[in-house]
mmCIF file of C-alpha atoms in Angstrom:
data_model
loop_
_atom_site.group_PDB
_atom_site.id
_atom_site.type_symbol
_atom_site.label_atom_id
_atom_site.label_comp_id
_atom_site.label_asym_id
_atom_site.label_seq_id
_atom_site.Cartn_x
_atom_site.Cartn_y
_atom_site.Cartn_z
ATOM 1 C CA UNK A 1 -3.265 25.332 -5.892
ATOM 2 C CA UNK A 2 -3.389 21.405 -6.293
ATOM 3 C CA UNK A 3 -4.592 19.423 -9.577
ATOM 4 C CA UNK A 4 -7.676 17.643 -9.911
ATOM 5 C CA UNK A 5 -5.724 14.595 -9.681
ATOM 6 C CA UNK A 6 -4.236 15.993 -6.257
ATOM 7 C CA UNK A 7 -7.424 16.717 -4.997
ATOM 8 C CA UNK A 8 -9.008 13.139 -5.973
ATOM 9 C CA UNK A 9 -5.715 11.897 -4.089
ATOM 10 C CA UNK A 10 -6.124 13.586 -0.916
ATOM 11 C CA UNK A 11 -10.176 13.032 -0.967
ATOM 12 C CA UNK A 12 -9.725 9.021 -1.771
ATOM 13 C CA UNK A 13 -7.363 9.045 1.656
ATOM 14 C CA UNK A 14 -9.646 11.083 3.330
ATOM 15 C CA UNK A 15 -12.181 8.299 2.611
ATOM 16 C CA UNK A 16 -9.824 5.194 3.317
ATOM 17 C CA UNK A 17 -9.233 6.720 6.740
ATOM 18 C CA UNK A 18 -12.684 7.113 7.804
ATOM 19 C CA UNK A 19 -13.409 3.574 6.720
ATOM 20 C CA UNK A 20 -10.075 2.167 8.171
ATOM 21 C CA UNK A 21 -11.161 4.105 11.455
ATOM 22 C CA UNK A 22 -14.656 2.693 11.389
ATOM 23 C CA UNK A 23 -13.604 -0.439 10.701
ATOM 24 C CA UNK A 24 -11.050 -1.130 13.232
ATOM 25 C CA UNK A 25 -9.245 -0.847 16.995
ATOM 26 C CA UNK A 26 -5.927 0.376 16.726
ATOM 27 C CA UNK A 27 -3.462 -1.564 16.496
ATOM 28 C CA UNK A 28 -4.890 -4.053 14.237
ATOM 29 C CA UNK A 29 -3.582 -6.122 11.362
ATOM 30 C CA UNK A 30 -3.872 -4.865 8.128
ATOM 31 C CA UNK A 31 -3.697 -6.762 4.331
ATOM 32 C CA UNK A 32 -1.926 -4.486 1.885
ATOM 33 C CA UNK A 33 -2.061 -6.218 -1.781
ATOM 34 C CA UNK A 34 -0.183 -4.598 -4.488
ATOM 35 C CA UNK A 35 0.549 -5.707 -8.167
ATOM 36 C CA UNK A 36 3.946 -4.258 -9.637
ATOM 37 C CA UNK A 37 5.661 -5.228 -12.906
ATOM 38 C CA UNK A 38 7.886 -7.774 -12.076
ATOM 39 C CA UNK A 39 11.314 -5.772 -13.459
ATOM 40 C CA UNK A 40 14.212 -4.107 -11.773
ATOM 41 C CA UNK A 41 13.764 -3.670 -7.923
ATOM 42 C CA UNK A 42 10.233 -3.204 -7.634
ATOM 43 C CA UNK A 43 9.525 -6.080 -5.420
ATOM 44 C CA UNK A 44 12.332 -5.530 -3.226
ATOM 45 C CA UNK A 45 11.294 -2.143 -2.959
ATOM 46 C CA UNK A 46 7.620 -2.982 -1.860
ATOM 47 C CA UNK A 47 8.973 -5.877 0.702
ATOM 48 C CA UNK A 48 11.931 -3.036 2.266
ATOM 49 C CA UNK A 49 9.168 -0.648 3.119
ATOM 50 C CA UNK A 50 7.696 -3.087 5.564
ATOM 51 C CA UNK A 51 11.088 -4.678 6.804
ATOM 52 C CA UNK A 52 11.836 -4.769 10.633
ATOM 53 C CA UNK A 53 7.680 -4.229 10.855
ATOM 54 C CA UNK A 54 7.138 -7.912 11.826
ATOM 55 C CA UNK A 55 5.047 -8.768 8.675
ATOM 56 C CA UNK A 56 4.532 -11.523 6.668
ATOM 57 C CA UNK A 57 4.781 -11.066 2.699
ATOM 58 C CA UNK A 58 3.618 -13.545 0.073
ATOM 59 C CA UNK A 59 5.036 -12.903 -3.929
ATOM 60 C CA UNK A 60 3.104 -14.643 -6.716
ATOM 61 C CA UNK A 61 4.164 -14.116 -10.145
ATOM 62 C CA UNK A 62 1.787 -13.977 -13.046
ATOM 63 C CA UNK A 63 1.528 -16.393 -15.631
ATOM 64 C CA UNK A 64 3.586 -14.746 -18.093
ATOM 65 C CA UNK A 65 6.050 -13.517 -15.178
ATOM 66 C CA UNK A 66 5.693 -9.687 -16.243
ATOM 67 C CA UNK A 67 3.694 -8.663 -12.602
ATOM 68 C CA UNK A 68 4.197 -9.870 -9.198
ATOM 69 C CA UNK A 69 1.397 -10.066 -6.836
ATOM 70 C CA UNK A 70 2.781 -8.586 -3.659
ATOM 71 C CA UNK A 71 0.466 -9.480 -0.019
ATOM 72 C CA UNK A 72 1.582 -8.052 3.504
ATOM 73 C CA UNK A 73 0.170 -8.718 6.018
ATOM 74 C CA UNK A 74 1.126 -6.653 9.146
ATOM 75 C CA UNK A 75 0.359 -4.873 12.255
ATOM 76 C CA UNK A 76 -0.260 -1.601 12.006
ATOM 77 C CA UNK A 77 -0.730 1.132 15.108
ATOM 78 C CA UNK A 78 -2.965 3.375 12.852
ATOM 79 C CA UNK A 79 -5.339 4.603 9.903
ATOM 80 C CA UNK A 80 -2.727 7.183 9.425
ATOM 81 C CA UNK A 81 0.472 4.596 9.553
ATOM 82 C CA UNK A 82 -1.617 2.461 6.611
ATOM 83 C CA UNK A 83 -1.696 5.550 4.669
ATOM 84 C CA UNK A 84 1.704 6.446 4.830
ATOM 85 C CA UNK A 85 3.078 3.265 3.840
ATOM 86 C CA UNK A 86 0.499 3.440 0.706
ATOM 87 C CA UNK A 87 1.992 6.827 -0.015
ATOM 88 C CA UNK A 88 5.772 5.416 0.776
ATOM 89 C CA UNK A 89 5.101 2.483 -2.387
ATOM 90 C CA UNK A 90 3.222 4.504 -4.577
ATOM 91 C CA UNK A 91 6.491 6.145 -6.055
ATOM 92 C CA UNK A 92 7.220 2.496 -7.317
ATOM 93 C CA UNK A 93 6.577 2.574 -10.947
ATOM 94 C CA UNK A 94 4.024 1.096 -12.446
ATOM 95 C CA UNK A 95 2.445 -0.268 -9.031
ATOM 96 C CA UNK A 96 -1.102 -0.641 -8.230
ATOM 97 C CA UNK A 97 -2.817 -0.897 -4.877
ATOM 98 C CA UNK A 98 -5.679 -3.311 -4.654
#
């Protein structure tokens, strides 16, 4: 039996891929943005899950340097390859999908 939070999960990506279906042709490029606290390898973490994909990545670090802004923009084949790579990154600690 899943959690609450489990279930608010798996209905949020239920959502996302009805909109990211409605909203596009497959392939199509897609703008990931993440914020992660700018210690250990969390950046390098977020940038290897999209290596060899072709994408371009832009880092920004916040004022006081203790978050990096993290943009990717990629091509992606589908709604269910977008959600996978959210689900891939959100192990990194601390990270936060915009």
């Amino acid at each position: 039996m899943e959690n609450d939070n489990e279930k608010n999960t798996a209905e949020f990506y239920e959502r996302l891929k009805l909109e990211l279906d409605n909203a596009n042709n497959w392939p199509a490029e897609y703008l990931y943005k993440f914020i992660v606290p700018s210690v250990a390898d969390n950046v390098e973490r977020v940038e290897k899950a999209f290596d060899r994909m072709g994408a371009v990545i832009k880092t920004t670090k916040s004022k006081t340097g203790k978050f990096t802004s993290v943009s990717i923009d990629v091509t992606m084949n589908s709604s269910d390859d977008v959600i996978s790579k959210y689900k891939e990154v959100s192990t990194i600690e601390g990270i936060v999908s915009l």
